[in-house]
Coordinates of C-alpha atoms in Angstrom, one line a residue:
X1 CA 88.2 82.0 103.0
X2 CA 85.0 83.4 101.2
X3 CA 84.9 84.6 97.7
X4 CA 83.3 88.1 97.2
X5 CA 82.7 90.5 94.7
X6 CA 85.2 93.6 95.8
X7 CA 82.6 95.6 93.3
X8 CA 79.8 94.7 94.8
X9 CA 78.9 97.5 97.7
X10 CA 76.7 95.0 99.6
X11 CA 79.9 93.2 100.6
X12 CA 81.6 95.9 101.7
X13 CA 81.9 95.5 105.6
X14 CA 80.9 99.4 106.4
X15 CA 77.6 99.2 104.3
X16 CA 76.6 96.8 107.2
X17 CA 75.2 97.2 110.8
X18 CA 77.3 96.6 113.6
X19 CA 76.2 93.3 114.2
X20 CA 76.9 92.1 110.6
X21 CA 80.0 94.0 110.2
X22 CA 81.6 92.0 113.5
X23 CA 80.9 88.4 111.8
X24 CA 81.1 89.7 108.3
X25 CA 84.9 91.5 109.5
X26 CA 86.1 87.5 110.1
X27 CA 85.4 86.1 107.2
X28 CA 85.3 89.0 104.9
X29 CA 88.6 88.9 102.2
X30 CA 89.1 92.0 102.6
X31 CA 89.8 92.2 106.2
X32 CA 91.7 88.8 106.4
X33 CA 93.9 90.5 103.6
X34 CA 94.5 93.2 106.0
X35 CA 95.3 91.3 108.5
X36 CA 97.8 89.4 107.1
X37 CA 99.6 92.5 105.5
X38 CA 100.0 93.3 109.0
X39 CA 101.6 90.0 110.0
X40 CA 103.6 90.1 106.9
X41 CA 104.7 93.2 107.5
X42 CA 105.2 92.8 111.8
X43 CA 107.5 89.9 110.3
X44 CA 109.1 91.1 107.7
X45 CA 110.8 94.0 109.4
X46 CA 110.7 92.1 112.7
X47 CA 114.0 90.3 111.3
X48 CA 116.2 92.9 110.4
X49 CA 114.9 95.2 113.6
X50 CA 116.7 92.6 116.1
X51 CA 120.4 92.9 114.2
X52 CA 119.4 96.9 113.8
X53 CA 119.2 97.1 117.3
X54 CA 122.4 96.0 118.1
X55 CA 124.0 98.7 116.0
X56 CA 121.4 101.8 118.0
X57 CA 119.3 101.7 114.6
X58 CA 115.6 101.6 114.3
X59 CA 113.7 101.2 110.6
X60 CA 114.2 104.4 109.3
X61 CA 118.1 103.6 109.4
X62 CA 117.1 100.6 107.7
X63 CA 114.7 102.6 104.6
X64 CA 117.6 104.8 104.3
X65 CA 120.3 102.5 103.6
X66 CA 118.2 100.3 101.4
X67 CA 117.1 102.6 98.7
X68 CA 121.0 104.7 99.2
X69 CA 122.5 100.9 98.7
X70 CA 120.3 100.0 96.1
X71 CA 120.2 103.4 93.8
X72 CA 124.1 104.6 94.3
X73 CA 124.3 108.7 94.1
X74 CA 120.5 109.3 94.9
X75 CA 119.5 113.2 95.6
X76 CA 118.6 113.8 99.4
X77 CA 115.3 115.6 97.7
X78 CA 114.4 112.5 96.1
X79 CA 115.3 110.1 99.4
X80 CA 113.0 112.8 101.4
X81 CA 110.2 112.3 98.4
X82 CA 110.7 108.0 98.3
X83 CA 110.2 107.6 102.3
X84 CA 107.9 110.9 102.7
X85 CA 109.5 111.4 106.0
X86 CA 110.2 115.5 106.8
X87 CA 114.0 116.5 106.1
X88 CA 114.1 117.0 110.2
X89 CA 113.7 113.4 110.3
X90 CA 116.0 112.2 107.4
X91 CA 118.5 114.4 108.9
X92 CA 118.8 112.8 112.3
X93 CA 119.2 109.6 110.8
X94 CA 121.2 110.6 107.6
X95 CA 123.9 112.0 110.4
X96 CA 124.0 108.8 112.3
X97 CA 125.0 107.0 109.3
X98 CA 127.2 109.5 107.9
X99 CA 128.7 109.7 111.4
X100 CA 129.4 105.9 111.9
X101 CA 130.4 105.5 107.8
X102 CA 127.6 103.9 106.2
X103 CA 126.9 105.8 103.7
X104 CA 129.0 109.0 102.4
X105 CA 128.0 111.6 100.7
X106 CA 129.0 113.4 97.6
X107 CA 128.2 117.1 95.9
X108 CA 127.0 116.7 92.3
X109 CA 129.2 117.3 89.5
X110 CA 127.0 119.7 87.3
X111 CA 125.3 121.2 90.7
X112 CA 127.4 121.6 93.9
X113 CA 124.2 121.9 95.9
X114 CA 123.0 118.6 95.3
X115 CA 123.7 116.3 98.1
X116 CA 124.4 112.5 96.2
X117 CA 124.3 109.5 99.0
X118 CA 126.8 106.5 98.2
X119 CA 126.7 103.0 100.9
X120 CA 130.2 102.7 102.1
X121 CA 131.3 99.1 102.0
X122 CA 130.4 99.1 105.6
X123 CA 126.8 100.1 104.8
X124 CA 126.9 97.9 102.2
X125 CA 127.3 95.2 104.4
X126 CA 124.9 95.7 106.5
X127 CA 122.1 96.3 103.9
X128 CA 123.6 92.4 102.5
X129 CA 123.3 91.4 106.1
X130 CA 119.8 92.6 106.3
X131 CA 118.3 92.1 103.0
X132 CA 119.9 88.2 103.5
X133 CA 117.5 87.7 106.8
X134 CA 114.8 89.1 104.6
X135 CA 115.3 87.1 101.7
X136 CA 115.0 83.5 103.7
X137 CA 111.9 84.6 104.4
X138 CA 111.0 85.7 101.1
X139 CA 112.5 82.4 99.5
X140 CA 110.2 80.2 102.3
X141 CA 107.1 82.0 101.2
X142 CA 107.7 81.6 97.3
X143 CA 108.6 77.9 97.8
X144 CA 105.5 77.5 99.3
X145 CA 103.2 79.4 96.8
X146 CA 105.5 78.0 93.8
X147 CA 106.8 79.0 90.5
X148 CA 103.2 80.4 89.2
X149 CA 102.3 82.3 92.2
X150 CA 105.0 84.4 92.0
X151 CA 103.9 86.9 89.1
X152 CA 100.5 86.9 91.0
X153 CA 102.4 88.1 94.1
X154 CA 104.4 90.9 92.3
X155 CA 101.5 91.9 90.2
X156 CA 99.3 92.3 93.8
X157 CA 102.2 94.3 95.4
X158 CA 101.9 96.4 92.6
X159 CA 99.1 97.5 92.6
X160 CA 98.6 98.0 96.0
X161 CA 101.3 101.3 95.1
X162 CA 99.8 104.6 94.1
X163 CA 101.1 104.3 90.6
X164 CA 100.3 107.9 90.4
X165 CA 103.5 108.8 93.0
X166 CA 105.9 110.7 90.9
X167 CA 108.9 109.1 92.6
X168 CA 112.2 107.7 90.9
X169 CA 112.2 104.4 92.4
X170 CA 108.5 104.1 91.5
X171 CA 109.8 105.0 88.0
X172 CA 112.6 102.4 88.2
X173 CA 110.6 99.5 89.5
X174 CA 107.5 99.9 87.0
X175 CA 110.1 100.5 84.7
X176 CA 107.8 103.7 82.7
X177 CA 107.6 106.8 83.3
X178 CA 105.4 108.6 86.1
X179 CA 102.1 110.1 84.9
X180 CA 103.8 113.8 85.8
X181 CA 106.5 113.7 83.0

């Protein structure tokens, strides 16, 4: 791996001709970075997408009952602003796993109109079953980078979020408030 300076717009692979940008692209940290996120990411999901299948599921089943499992009575509005999918989408999905009793759904108490998501135990099972195949590969790749590489790793994934988004989870996982507020 080469060190660069990501400041410096002379390593920047587009400032480049074509024929420096191809060998520059290989060993640039930059694009290797990229390319692993992609791997990571093929991988990552490439677990739980084998047991989703079985089941007639695809990711977005997956997205949904995560963040309805993991923040219990979350607005539809605010599950529509967390995966930025269109409410036409949600609400296929959202049917097929109120339909097959993953996850319920509740009118709030102060506003009837407000549609609040719950996991059944069934959903919550699944979303243990999934999230299980995703921590063992979590737990391999922070055994390998140890103890201090850890914080590195969170503080990376971080930052690579707009911290700007003014969405709740955002809010709960940077645990302050959104610059909207």
């Amino acid at each position: 791996m080469t060190d660069i300076n990501f400041s410096n717009p002379s390593t920047n692979p587009d400032s480049r001709g074509s024929e420096a940008r191809g060998s520059a692209a290989r060993t640039d940290l930059r694009w290797e970075i990229i390319e692993l996120l992609f791997f990571a990411y093929r991988d990552f999901v490439g677990d739980p997408d084998q047991e989703l299948e079985a089941f007639g599921f695809g990711r977005a089943h997956h997205r949904v009952l995560h963040f309805v499992y993991r923040y219990p009575g979350l607005k539809v509005a605010d599950l529509l602003d967390v995966l930025r999918i269109t409410k036409q989408s949600l609400g296929r999905v959202l049917k097929q796993l109120l339909d097959e009793g993953y996850i319920e759904q509740k009118t709030g108490n102060n506003d009837r109109r407000q549609r609040l998501l719950y996991a059944t135990p069934k959903g919550e099972a699944l979303v243990g079953k999934l999230a299980g195949l995703q921590t063992t590969r979590i737990n391999r790749a922070l055994e390998e980078i140890g103890p201090a590489g850890t914080e590195t790793v969170l503080r990376f994934l971080r930052a690579m979020i707009d911290r700007d988004d003014p969405d709740k989870v955002l809010e709960t996982i940077f645990k302050t408030p959104t610059a909207k507020e």
